[in-house]
mmCIF file of C-alpha atoms in Angstrom:
data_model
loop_
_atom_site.group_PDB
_atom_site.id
_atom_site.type_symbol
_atom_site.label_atom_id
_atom_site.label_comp_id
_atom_site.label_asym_id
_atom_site.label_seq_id
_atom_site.Cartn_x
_atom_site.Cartn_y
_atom_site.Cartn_z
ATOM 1 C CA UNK A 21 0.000 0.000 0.000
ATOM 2 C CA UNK A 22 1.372 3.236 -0.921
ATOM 3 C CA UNK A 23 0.748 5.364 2.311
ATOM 4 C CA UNK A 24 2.024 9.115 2.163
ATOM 5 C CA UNK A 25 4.251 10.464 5.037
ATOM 6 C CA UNK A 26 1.466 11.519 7.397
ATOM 7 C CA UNK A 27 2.005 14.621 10.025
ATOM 8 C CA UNK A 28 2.431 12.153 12.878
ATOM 9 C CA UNK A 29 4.896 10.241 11.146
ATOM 10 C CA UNK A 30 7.170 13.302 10.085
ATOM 11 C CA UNK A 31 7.154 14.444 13.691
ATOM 12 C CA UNK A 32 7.808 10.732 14.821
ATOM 13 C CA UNK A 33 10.745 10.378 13.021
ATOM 14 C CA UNK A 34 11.838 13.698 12.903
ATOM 15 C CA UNK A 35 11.996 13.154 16.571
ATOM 16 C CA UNK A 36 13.657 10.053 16.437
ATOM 17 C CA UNK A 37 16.506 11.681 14.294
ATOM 18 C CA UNK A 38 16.985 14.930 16.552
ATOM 19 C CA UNK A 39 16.982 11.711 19.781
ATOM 20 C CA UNK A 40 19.546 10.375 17.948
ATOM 21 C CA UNK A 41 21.827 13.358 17.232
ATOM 22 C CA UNK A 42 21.432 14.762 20.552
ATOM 23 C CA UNK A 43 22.540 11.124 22.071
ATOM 24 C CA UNK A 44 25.524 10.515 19.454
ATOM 25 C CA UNK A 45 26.726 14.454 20.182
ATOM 26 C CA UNK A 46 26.492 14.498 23.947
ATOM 27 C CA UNK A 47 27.799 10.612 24.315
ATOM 28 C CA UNK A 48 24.879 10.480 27.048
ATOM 29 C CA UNK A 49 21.847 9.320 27.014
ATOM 30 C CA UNK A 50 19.237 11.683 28.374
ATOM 31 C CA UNK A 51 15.490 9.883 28.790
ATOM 32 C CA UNK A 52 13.916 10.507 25.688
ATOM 33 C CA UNK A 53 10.241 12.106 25.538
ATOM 34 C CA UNK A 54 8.218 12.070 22.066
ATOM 35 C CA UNK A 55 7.711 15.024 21.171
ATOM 36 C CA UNK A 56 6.452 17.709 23.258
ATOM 37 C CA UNK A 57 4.549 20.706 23.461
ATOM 38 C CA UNK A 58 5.546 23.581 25.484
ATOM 39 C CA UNK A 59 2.598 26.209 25.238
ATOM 40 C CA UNK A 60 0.026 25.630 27.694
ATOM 41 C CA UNK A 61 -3.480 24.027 26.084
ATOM 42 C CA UNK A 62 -5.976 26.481 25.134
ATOM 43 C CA UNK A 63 -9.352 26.330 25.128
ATOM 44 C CA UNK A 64 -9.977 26.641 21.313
ATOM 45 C CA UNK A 65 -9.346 22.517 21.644
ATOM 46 C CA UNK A 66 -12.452 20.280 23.162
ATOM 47 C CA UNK A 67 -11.390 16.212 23.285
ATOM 48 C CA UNK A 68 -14.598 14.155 23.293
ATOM 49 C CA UNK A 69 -15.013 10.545 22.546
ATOM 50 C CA UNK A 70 -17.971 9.102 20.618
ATOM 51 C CA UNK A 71 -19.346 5.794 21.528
ATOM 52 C CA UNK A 72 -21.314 3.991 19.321
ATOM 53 C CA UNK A 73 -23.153 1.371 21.271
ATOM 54 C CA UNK A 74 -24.700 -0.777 18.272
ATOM 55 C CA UNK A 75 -21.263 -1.459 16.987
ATOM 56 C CA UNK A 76 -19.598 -1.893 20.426
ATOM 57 C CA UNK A 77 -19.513 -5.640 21.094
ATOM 58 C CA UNK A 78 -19.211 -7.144 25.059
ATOM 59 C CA UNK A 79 -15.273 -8.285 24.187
ATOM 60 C CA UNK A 80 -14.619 -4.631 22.750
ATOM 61 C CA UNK A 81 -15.346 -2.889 25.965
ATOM 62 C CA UNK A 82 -13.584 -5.896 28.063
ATOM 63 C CA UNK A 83 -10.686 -5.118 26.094
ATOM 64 C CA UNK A 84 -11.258 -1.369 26.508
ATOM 65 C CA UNK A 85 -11.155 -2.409 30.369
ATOM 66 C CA UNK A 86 -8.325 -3.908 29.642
ATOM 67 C CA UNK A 87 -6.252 -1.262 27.733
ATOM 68 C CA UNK A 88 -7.211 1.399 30.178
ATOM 69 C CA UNK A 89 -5.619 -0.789 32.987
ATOM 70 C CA UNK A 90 -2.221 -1.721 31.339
ATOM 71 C CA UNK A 91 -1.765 1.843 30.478
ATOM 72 C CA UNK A 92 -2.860 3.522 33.785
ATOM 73 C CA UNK A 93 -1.342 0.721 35.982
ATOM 74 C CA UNK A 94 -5.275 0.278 38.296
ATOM 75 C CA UNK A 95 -6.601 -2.499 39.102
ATOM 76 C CA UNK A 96 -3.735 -4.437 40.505
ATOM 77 C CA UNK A 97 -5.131 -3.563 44.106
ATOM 78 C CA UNK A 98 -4.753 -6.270 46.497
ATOM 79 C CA UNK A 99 -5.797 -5.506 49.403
ATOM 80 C CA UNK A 100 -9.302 -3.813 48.592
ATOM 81 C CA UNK A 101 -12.611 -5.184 48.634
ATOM 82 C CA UNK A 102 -14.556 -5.266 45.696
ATOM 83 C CA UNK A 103 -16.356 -2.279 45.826
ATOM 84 C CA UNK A 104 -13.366 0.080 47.104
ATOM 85 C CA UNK A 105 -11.140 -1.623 44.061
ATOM 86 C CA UNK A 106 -10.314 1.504 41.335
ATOM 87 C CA UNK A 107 -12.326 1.222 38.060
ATOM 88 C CA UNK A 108 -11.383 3.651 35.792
ATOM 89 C CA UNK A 109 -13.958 2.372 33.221
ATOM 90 C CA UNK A 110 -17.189 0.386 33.608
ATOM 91 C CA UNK A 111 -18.609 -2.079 31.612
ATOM 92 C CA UNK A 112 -22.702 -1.349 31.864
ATOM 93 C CA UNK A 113 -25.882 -3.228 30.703
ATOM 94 C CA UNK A 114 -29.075 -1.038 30.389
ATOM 95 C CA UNK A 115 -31.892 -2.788 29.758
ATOM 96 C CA UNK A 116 -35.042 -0.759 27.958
ATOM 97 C CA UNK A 117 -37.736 -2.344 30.072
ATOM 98 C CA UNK A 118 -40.190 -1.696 26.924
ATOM 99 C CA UNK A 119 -38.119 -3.362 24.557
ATOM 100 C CA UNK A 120 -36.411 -5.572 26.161
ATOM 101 C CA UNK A 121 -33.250 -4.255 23.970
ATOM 102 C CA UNK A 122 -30.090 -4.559 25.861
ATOM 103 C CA UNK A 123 -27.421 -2.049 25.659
ATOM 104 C CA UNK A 124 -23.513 -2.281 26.770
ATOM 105 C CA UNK A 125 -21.833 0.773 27.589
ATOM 106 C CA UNK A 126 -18.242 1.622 28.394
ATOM 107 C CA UNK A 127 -18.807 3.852 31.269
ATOM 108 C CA UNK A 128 -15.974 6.158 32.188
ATOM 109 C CA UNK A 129 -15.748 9.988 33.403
ATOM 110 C CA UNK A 130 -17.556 12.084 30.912
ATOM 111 C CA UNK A 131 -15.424 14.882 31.103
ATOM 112 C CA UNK A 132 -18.263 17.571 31.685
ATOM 113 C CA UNK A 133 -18.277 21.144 30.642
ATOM 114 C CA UNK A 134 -19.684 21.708 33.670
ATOM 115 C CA UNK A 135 -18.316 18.921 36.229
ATOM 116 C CA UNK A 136 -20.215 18.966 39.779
ATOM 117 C CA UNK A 137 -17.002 16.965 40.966
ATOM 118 C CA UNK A 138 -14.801 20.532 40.531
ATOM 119 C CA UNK A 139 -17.673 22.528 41.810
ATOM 120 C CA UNK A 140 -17.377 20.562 45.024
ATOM 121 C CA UNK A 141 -13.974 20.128 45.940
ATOM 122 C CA UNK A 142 -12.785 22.202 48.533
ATOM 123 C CA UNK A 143 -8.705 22.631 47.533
ATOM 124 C CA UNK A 144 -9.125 22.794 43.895
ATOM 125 C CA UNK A 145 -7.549 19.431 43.227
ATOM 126 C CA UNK A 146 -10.559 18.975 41.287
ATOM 127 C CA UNK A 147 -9.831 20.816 38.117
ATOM 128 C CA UNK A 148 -11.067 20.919 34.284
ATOM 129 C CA UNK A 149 -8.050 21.667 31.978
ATOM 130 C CA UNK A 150 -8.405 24.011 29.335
ATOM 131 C CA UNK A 151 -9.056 21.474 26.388
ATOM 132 C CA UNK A 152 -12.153 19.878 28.498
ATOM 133 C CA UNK A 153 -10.314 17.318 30.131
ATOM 134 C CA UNK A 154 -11.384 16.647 33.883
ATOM 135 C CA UNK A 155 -8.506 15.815 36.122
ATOM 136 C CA UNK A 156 -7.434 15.275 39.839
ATOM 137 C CA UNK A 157 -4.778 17.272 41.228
ATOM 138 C CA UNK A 158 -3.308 14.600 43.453
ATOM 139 C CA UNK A 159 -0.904 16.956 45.186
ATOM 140 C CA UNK A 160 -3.660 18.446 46.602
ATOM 141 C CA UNK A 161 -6.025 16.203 46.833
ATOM 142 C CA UNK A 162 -6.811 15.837 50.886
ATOM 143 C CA UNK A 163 -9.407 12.031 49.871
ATOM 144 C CA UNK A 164 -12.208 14.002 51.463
ATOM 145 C CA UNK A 165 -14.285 12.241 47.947
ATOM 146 C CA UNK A 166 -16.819 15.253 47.861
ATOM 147 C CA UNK A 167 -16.035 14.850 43.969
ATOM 148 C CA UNK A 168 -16.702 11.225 44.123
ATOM 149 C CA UNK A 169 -20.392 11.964 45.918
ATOM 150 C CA UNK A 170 -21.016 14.631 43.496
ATOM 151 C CA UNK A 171 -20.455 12.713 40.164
ATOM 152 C CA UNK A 172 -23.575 11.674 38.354
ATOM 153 C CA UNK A 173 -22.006 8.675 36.978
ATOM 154 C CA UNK A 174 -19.781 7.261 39.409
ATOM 155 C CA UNK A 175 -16.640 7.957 37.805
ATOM 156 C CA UNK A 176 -14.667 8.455 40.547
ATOM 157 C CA UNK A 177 -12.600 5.995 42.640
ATOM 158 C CA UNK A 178 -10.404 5.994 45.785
ATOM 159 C CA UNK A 179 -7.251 4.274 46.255
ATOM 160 C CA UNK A 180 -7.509 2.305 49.535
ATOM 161 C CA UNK A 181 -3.863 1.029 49.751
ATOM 162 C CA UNK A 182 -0.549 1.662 49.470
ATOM 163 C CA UNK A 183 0.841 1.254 46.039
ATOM 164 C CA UNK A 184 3.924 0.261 44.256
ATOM 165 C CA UNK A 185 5.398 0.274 40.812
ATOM 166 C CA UNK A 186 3.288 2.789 39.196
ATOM 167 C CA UNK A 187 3.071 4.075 36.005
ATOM 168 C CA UNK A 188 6.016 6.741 35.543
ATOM 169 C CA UNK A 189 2.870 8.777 33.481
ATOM 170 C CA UNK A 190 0.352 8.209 36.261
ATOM 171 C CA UNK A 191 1.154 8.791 39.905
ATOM 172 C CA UNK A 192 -1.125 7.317 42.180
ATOM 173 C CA UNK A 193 -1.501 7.002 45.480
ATOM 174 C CA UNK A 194 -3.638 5.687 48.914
ATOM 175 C CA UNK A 195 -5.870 8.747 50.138
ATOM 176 C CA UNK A 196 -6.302 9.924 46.561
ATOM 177 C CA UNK A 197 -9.334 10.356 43.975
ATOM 178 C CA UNK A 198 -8.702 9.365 40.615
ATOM 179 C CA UNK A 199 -10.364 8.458 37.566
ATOM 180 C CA UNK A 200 -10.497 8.248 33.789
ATOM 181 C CA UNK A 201 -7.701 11.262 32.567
ATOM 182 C CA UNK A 202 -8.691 10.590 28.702
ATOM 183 C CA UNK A 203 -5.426 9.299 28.567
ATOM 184 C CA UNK A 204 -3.710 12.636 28.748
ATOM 185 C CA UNK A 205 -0.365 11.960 28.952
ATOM 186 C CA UNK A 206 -1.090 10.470 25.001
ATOM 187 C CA UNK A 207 -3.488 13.162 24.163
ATOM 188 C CA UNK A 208 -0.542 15.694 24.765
ATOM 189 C CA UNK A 209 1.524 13.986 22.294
ATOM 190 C CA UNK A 210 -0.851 14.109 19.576
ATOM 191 C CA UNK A 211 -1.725 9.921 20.706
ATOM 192 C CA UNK A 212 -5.317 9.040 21.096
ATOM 193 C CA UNK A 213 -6.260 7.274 24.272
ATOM 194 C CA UNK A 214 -5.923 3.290 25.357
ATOM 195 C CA UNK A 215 -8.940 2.234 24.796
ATOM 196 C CA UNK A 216 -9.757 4.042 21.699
ATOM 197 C CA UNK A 217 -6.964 1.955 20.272
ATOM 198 C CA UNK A 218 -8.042 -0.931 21.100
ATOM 199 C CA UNK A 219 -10.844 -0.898 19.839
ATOM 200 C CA UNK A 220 -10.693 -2.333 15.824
ATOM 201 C CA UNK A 221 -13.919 -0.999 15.201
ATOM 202 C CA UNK A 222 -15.362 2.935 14.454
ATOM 203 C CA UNK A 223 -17.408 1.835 17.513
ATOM 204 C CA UNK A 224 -14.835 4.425 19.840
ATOM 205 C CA UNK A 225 -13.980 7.881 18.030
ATOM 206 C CA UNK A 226 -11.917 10.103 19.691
ATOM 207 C CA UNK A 227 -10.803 13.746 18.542
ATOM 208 C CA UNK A 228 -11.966 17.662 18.757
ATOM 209 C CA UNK A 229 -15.431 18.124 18.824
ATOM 210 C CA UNK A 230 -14.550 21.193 18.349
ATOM 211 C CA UNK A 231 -12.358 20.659 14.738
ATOM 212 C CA UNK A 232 -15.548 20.941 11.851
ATOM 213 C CA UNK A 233 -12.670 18.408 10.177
ATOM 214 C CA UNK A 234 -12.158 15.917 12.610
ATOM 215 C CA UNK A 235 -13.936 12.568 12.244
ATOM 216 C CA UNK A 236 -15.727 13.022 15.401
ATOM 217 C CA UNK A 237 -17.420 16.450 14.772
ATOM 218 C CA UNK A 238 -17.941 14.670 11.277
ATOM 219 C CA UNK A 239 -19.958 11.737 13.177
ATOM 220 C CA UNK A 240 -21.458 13.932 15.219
ATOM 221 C CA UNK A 241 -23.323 15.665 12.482
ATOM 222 C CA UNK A 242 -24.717 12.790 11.193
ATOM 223 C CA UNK A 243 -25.694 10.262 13.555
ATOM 224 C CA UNK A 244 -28.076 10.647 16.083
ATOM 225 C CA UNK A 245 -26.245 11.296 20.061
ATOM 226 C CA UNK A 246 -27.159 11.372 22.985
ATOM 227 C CA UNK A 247 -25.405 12.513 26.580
ATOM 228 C CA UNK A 248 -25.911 10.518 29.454
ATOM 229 C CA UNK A 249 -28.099 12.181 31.938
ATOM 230 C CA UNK A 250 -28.338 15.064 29.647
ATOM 231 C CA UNK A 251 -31.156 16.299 32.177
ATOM 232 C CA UNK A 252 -28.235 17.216 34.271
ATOM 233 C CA UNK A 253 -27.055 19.841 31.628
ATOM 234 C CA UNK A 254 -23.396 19.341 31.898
ATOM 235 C CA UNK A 255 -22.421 18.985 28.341
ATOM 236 C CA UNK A 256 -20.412 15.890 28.867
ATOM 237 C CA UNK A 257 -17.328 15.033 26.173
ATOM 238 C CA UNK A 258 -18.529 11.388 26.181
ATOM 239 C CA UNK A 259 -21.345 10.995 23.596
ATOM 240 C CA UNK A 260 -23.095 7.699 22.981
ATOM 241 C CA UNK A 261 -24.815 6.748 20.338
ATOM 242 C CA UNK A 262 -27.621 3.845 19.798
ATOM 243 C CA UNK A 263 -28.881 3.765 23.231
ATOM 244 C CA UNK B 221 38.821 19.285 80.422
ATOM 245 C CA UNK B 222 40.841 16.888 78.472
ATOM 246 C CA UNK B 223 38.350 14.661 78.269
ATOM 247 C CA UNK B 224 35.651 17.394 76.254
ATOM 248 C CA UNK B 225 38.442 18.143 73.845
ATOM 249 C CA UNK B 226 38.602 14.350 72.795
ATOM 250 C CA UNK B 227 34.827 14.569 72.222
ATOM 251 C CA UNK B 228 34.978 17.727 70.639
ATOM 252 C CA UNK B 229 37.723 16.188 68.503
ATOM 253 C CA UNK B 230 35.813 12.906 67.240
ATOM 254 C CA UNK B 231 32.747 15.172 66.778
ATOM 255 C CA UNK B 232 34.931 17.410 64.275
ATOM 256 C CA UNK B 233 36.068 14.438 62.994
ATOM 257 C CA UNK B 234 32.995 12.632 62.384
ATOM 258 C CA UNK B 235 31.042 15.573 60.448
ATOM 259 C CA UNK B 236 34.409 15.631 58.530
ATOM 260 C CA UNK B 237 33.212 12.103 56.954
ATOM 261 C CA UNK B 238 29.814 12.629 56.896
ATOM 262 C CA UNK B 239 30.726 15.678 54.619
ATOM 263 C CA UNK B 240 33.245 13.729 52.658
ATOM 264 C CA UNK B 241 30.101 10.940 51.639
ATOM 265 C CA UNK B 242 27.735 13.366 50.650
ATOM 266 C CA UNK B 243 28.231 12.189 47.373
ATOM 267 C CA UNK B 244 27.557 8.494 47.786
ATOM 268 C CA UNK B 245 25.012 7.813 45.822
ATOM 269 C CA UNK B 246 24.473 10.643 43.689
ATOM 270 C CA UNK B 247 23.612 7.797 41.306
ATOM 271 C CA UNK B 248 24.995 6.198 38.128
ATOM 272 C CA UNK B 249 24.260 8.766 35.291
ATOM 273 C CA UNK B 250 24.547 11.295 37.738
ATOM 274 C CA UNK B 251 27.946 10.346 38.802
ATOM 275 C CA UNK B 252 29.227 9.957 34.840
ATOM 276 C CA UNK B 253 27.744 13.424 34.093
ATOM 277 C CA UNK B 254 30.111 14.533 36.668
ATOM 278 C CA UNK B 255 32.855 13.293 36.164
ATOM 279 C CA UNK B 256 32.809 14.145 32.550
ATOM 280 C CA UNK B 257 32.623 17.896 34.111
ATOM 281 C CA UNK B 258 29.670 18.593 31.928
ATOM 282 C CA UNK B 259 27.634 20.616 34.302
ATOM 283 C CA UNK B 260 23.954 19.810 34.186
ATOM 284 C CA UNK B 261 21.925 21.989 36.788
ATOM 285 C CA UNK B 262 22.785 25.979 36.895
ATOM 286 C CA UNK B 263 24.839 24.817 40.417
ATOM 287 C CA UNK B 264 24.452 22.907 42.702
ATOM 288 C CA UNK B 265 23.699 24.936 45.864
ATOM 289 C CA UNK B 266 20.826 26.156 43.372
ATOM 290 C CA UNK B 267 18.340 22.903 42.717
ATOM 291 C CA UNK B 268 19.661 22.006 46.516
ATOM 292 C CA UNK B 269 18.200 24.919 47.617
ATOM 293 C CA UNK B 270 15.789 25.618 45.174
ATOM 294 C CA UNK B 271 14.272 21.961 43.830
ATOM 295 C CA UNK B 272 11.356 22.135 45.687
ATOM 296 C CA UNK B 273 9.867 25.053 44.026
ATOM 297 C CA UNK B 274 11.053 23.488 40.612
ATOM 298 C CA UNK B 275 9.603 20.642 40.907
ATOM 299 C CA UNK B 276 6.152 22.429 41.843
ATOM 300 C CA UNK B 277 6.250 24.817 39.088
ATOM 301 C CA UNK B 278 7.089 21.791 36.821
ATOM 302 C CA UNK B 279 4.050 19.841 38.426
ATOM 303 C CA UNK B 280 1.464 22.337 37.908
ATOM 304 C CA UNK B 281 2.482 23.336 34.857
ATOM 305 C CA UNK B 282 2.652 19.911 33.656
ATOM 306 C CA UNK B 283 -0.411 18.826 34.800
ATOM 307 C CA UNK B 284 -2.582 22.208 34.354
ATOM 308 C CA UNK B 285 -1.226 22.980 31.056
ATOM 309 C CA UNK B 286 -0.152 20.166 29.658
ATOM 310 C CA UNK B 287 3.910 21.140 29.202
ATOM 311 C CA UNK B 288 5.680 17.854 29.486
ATOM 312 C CA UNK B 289 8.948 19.383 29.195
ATOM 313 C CA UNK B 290 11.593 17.442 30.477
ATOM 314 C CA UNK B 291 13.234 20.322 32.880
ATOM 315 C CA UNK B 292 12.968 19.556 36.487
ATOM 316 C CA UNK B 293 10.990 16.730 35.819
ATOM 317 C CA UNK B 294 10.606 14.206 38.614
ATOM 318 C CA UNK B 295 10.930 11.313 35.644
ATOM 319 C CA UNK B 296 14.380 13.145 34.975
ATOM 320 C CA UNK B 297 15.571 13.509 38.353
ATOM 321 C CA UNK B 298 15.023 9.840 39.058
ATOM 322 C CA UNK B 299 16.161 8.407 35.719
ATOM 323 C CA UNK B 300 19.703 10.135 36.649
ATOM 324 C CA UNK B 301 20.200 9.813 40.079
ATOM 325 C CA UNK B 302 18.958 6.298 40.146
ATOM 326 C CA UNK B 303 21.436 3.376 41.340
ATOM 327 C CA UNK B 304 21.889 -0.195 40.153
ATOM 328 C CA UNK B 305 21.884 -3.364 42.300
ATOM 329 C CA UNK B 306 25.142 -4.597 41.224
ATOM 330 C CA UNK B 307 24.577 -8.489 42.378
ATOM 331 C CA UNK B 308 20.364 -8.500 40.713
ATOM 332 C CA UNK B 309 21.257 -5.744 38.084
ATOM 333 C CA UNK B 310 17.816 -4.508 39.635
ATOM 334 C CA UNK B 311 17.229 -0.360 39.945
ATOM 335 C CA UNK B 312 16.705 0.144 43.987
ATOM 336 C CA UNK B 313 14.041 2.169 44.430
ATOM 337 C CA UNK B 314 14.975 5.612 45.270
ATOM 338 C CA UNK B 315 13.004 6.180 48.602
ATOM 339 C CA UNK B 316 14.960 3.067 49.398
ATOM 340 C CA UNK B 317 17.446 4.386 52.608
ATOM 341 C CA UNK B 318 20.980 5.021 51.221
ATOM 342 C CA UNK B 319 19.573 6.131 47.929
ATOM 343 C CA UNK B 320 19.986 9.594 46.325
ATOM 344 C CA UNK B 321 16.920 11.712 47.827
ATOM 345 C CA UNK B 322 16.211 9.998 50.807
ATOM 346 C CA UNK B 323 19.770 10.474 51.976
ATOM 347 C CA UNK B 324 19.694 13.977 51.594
ATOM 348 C CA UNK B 325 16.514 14.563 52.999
ATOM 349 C CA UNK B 326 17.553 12.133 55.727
ATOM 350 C CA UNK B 327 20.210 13.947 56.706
ATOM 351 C CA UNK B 328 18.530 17.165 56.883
ATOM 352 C CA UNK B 329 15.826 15.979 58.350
ATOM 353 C CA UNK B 330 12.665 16.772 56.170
ATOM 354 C CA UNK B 331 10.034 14.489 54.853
ATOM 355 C CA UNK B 332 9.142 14.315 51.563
ATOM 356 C CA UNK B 333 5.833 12.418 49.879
ATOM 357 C CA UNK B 334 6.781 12.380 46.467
ATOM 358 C CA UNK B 335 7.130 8.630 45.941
ATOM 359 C CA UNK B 336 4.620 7.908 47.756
ATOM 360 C CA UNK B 337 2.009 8.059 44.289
ATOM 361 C CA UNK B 338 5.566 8.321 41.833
ATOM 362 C CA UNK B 339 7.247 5.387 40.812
ATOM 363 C CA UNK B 340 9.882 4.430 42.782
ATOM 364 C CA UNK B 341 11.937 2.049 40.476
ATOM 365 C CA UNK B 342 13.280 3.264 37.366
ATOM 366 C CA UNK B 343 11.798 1.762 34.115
ATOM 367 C CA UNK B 344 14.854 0.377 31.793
ATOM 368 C CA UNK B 345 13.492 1.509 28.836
ATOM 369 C CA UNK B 346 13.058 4.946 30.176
ATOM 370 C CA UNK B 347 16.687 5.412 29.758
#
């Protein structure tokens, strides 16, 4: 197949080559970062995902379960019971009781316009960035899980124990809230999140819903969406669609 | 009287040593950057003094803003100043006592809580 040089791959090896260089010409080797960005986000940037649950099968969102916790490093939890054990990502059955028709949803923070969990935390650890992604602030997170009561869809998680061998990308520790970060670490590299990869499918589509270009504004146009708990008016990033 | 200089004396002595192993474990990469006399950080009385408030600019920036820079990162400090188990070939981790921050802060006698949601261990293909 005759692919053109895409953007992503220029940078990629672009990178790669200026890695190299700076490694052969200083005879040490420095820990290598792909390539980074070093002017804050801005809000003219919105990531959403769009989840299309007709074409999302069972083993899709297990192995979107699965992607999220090999790249975030949850899950491994030992000592926890069952329901304080982290999970980052749900998988969900809604039934329509008039239809019978079952649904399965990945179920993961929404990443609100609006979050309740930021309104409610008292030291700001609670924070939206910029681009619409909802994060905690671990260093000053206090665990007092206001956030965790005030989110709609349960999003939220605790860590109960002491924890070892984390992720370099994703600190996390007991007497912290954490939950789904949209993968930013990958996001700021111009990568698309864990479980958006792994899913084969156009069943996950991740981008700008802000970008008229991007695939997802694209979708968005055409197909019929819906927010969970739109009632709430929070204008979540995470759109479904076929439920 | 004699008997107060001879304490006074091992007491000099003593904080002599502990001076002279200050740089212990200042860690493998660490260690080779020195010795090459490349100089890394502005000084070193600076990011002794002054690392703290680096490393909190560095973390809000980072995780407000999105700059993952490399500068003062915590992945950076610990990727250079992390040592080797010689007899496993296994990184220590570098809380671990006898290792590069904790003996400092050790020694001057102030907690820290970094590591405590950071990795510890240094990931080989980091380097």
């Amino acid at each position: 197949m005759n692919k053109a040089l895409n953007r992503r791959d220029f940078i990629k090896i672009m990178n790669a080559t200026t890695t190299g260089v700076a490694i052969v010409a200083s005879g040490i080797t420095l820990t290598t970062f792909a390539s980074v960005s070093e002017t804050p986000v801005t809000n003219k940037k919105r990531w959403g995902l769009l989840i299309d649950t007709n074409k999302l099968t069972e083993t899709d969102i297990d192995g979107m379960v699965n992607a999220c916790q090999q790249e975030q490093g949850w899950g491994t939890e030992i000592r926890s019971t069952s329901s304080q054990k982290p999970g980052w990502i749900k998988k969900l059955k809604i039934k329509d009781k008039a239809t019978n028709k079952v649904s399965n949803l990945a179920l993961m923070c929404q990443h609100c316009e609006e979050p309740p969990c930021v309104d409610v935390c008292p030291t700001n650890a609670s924070m939206k960035r910029e681009d619409g992604i909802v994060l905690v602030d671990k260093h000053l997170c206090i665990g007092c899980r206001y956030c965790m009561m005030a989110c709609p869809y349960d999003a939220r998680s605790f860590v109960h124990e002491t924890l070892n061998n984390q992720k370099e990308h994703m600190p996390r520790g007991k007497g912290t809230v954490e939950a789904c970060t949209m993968c930013v670490h990958k996001v700021d590299k111009g990568e698309t999140p864990a479980c958006v990869e792994s899913v084969n499918s156009e069943a996950v589509i991740f981008g700008n819903l802000y970008d008229e270009s991007s695939q997802i504004n694209q979708t968005l146009k055409i197909v019929q969406s819906s927010q969970i708990r739109a009632d709430l008016n929070l204008n979540t990033g995470v759109r479904y669609s076929g439920i | 009287m004699n008997r107060f200089l001879v304490v006074f004396l091992s007491l000099l002595v003593s904080s002599v040593f502990a001076y002279i192993d200050e740089y212990a474990n200042l860690g493998e990469q660490a260690s080779s950057i020195k010795a090459s006399g490349k100089v890394f950080h502005e000084s070193p009385s600076i990011i002794r003094k002054m690392h703290p408030e680096f490393l909190r600019h560095k973390r809000d920036k980072t995780l407000r803003q999105g700059i993952r820079t490399n500068e003062y990162s915590l992945k950076g400090c610990v990727s250079c100043h992390a040592n080797k188990n010689k007899i496993n070939n296994q990184y220590y981790s570098v809380d671990k006592q006898g290792q590069f921050c904790s003996d400092c802060h050790k020694k001057v006698g102030v907690s820290f809580d970094c590591f405590s949601c950071h990795r510890t261990v240094l990931r080989e293909d980091l380097l």
